[in-house]
Coordinates of C-alpha atoms in Angstrom, one line a residue:
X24 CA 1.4 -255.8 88.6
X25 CA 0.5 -254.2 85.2
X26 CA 1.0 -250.5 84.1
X27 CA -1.9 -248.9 82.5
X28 CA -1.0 -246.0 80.0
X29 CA -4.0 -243.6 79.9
X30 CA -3.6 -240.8 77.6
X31 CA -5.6 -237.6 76.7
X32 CA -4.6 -236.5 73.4
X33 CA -6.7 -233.4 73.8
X34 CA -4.5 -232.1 76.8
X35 CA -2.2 -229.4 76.9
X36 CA -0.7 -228.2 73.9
X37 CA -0.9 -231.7 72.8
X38 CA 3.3 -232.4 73.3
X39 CA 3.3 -234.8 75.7
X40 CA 0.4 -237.1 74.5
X41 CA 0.6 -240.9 74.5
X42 CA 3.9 -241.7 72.3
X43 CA 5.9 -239.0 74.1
X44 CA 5.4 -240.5 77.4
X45 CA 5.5 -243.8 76.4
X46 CA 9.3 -243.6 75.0
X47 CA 10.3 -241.5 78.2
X48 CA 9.0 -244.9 80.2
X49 CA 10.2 -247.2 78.5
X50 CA 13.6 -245.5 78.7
X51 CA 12.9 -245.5 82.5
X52 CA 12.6 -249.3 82.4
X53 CA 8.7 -249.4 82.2
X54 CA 8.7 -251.7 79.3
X55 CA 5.3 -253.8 79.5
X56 CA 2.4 -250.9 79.4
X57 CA -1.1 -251.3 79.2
X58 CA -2.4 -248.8 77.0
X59 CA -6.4 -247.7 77.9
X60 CA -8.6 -244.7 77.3
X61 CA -12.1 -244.0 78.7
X62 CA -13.9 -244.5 75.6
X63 CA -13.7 -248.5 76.0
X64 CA -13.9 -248.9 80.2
X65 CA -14.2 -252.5 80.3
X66 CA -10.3 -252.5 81.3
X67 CA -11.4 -250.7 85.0
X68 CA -13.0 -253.6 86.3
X69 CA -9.9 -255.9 85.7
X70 CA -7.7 -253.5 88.1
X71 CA -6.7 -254.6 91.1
X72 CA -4.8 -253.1 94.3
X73 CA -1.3 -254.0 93.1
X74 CA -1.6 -252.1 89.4
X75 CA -0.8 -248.6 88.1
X76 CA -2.8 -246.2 86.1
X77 CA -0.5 -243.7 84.1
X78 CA -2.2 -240.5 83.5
X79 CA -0.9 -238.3 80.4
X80 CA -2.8 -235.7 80.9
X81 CA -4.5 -232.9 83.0
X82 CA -6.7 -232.4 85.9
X83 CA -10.0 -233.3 84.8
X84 CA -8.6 -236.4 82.8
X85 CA -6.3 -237.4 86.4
X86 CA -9.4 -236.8 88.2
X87 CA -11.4 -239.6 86.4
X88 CA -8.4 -241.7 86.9
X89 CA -8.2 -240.7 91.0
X90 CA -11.8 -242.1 91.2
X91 CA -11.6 -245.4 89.9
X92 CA -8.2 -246.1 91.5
X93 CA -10.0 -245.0 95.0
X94 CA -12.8 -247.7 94.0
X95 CA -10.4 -250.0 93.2
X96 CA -7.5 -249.4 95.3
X97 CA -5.2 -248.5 92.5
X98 CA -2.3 -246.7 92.6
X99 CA -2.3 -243.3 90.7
X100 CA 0.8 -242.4 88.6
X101 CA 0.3 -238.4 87.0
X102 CA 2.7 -237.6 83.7
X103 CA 1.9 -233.6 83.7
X104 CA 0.1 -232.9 80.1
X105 CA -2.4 -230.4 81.0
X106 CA -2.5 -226.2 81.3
X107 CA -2.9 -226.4 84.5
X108 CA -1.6 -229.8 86.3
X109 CA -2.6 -228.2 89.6
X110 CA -2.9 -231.7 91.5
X111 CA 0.8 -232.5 90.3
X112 CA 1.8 -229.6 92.1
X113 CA 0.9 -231.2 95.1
X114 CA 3.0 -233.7 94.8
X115 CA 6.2 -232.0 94.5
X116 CA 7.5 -234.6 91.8
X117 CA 10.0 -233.2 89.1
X118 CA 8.6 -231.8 86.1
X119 CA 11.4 -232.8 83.9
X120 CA 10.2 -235.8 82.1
X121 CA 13.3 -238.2 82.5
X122 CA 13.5 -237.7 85.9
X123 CA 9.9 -238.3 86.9
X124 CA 9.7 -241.6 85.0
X125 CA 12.6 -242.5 87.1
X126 CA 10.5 -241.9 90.5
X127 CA 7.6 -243.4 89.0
X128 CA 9.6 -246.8 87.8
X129 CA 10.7 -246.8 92.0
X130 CA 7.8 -247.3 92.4
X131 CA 7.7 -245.2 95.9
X132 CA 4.0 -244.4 97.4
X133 CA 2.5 -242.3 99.6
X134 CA -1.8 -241.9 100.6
X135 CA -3.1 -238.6 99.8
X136 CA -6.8 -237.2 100.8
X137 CA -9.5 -236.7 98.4
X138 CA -12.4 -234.5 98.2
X139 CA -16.0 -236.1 97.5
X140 CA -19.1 -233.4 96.6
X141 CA -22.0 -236.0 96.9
X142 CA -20.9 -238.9 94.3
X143 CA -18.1 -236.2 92.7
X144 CA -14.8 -236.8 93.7
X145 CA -12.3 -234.3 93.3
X146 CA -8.7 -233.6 94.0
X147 CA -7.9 -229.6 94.3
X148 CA -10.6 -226.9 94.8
X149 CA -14.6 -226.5 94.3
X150 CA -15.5 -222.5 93.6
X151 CA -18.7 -220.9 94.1
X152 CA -19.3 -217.4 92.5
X153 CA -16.5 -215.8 91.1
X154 CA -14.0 -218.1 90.9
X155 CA -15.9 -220.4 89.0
X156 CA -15.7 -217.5 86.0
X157 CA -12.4 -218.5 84.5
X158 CA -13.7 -222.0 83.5
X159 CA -17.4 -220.6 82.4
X160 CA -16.2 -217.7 80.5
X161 CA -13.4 -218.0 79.0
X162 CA -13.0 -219.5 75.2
X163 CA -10.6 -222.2 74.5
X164 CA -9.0 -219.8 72.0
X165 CA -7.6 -217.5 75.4
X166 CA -6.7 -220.9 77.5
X167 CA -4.3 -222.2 74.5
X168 CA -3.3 -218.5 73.7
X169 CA -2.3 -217.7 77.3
X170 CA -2.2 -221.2 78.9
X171 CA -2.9 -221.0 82.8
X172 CA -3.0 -217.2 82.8
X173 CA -6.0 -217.3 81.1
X174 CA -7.5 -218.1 84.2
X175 CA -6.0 -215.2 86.1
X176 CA -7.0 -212.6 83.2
X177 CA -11.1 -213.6 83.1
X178 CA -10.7 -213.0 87.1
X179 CA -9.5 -209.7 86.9
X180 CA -11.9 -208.3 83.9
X181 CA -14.8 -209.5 86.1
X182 CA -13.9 -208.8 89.6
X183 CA -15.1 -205.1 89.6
X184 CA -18.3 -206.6 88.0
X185 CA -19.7 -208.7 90.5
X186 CA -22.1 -207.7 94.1
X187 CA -21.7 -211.1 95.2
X188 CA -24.2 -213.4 96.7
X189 CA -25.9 -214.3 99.7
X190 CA -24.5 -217.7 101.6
X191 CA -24.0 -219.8 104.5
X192 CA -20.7 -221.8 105.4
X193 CA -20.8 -224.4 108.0
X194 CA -18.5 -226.6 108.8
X195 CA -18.5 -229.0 112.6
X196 CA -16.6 -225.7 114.2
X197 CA -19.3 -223.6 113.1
X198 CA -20.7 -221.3 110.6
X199 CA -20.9 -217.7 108.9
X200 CA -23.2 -216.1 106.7
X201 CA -23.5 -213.1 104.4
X202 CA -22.6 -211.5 100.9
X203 CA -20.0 -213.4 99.0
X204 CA -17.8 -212.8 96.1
X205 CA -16.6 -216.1 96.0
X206 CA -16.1 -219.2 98.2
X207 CA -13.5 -222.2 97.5
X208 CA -13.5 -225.3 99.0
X209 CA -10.2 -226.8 99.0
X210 CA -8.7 -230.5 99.2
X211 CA -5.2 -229.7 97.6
X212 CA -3.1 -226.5 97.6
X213 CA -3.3 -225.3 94.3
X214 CA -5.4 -224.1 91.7
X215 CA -6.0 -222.5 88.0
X216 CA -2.4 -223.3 86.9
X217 CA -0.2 -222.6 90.4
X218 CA -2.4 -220.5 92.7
X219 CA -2.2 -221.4 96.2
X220 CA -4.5 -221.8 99.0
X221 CA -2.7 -220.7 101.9
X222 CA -2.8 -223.9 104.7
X223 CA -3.8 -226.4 102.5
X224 CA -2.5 -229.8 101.9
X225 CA -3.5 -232.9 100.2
X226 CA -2.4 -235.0 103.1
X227 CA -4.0 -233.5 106.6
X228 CA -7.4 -234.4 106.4
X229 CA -9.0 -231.3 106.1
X230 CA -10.8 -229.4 103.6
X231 CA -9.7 -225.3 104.1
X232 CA -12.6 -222.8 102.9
X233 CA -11.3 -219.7 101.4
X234 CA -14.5 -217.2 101.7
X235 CA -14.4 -213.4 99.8
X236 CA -16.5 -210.6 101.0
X237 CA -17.5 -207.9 98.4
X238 CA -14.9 -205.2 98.7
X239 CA -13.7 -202.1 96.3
X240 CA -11.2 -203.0 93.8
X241 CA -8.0 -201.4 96.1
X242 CA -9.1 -203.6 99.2
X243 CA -9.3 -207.1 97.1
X244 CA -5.9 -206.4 95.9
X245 CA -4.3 -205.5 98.7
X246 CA -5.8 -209.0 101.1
X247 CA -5.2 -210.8 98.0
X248 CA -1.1 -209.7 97.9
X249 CA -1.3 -209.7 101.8
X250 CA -2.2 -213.4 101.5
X251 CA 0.3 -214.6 98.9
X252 CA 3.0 -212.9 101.1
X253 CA 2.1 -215.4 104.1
X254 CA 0.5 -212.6 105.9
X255 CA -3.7 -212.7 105.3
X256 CA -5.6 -210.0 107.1
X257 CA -6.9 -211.0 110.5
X258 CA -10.0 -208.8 110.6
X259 CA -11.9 -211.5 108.3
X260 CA -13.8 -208.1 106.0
X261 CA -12.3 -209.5 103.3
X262 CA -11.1 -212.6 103.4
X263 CA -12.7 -215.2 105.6
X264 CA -10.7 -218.7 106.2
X265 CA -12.4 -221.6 108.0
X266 CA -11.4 -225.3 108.2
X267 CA -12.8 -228.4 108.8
X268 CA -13.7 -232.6 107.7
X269 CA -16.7 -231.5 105.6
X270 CA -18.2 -228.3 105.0
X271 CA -21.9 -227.4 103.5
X272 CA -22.4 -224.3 101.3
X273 CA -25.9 -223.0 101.2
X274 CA -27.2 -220.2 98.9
X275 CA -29.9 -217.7 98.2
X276 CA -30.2 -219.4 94.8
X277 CA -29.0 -221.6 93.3
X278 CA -25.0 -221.2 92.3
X279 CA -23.0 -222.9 89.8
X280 CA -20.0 -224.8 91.1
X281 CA -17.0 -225.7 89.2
X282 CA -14.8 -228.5 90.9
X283 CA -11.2 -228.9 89.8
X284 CA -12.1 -226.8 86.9
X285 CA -14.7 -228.5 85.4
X286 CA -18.6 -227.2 86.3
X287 CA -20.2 -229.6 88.1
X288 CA -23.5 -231.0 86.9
X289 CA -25.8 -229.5 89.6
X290 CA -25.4 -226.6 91.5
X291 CA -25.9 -225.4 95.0
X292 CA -26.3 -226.2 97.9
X293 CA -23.0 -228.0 98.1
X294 CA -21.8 -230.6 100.9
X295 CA -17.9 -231.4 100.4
X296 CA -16.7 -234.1 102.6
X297 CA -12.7 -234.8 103.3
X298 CA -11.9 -239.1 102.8
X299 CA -8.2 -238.6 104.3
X300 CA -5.6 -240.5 102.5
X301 CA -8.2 -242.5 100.0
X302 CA -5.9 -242.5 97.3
X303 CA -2.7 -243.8 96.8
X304 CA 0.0 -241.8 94.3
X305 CA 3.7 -242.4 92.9
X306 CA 6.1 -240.0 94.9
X307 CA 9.2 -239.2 95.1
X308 CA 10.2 -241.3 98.7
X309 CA 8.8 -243.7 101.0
X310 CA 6.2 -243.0 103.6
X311 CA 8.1 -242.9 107.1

């Protein structure tokens, strides 16, 4: 087995880049590391099923790293070094640093689902309208100011802004159309730095699609709080929740999408399919 040490330099506030991590391994007993980046690949095609690829960084760099350990059958190790680490979150691993390079030299496993948009994997969410305004708008100057509030902060100043948009959700259970404010598409439970879809989960083999209708300002607010207090309105005029293996997004015109917070390079329509349990991941305790 060999241990690959991928680092993103550029992640984060740049802390916990390639030598930070690499001392807290070591210390952990992971003495013989690879180290790799993406700027040289050749290293991919030499992994095999029973390596490790060590991710220092955030989503978009541990997304790159989720798809060519799903090609290759690799096992995916994620050291948190991003503003957001959504897909971490998932996990439910220990942030402390010491104590998740302890789980990680266990070496414990567990299969997790992953989202694929056409050729595009991804691991937490895929946005349409809206939502995808936090990554498109905002300048890099707000993100490292206020780190994964940024995200929450672009939402709010253009909430009151938008009409929405005209689109169909379908999914093998059905469909529904109309105006939208947004739509997410959701593999994982979190997203923009710890906001949670309500009934999601990286391990059930479906994708949850988190619809919002054009509303005033008061009624957003008040779903929106409904929801994070486990209690979503039922009436489905703001908030409209289907689930479902795959799911295909159609649109007046055409939409940008962001997924996992990076904007994808085409735009709608979008078909999302669930691959349940395509990627293997360090956790904290064996399956069973």
């Amino acid at each position: 087995m060999t241990d690959w040490l991928m680092a993103n330099p550029h992640a984060g506030d740049g802390d916990r880049g390639g030598p930070f991590w690499r001392d807290c391994l070591e210390k952990a007993g992971i003495r013989d590391l690879r180290l790799c980046d993406l700027d040289d690949q050749s290293w991919i095609r030499t992994l095999s099923a029973d390596d490790r690829v060590l991710v220092a960084g955030g989503d978009g760099s541990v997304n790159l790293a989720a798809a060519f350990c799903v090609e290759r059958g690799t096992t995916l190790a994620v050291l948190p070094s991003g503003t957001a680490n959504d897909f971490f979150r998932n996990l439910g691993l220990a942030d402390d640093p010491q104590t998740l390079c302890r789980i990680i030299a266990e070496g414990h496993t567990r299969e997790v689902d992953v989202a694929m948009a056409g050729d595009t994997l991804f691991l937490n969410v895929a946005h349409v309208g809206l939502g995808t305004a936090p990554v498109t708008e905002q300048e890099s100057s707000q993100k490292k100011l206020f780190g994964r509030f940024s995200y929450g902060l672009t939402f709010l100043r253009r909430v009151s802004e938008k009409r929405g948009f005209h689109g169909v959700i379908a999914t093998e259970s059905g469909q529904v159309g109309g105006r939208w404010l947004s739509i997410a598409i959701a593999n994982g439970a979190y997203f923009g730095g710890g906001n949670e879809v309500p009934g999601a989960s990286l391990d059930n083999g479906q994708l949850v699609i988190v619809g919002v209708r054009p509303r005033p300002l008061w009624r957003l607010a008040l779903a929106f709080f409904m929801t994070r207090m486990g209690r979503p309105p039922r009436d489905n005029q703001v908030i409209v929740r289907l689930q479902g293996t795959r799911c295909r997004l159609t649109t007046a015109k055409p939409k940008t999408i962001t997924l996992d917070g990076e904007v994808a390079d085409k735009k709608t329509p979008l078909e999302v399919i669930c691959k349940a349990g395509a990627l293997r991941v360090v956790c904290g305790h064996v399956n069973g």
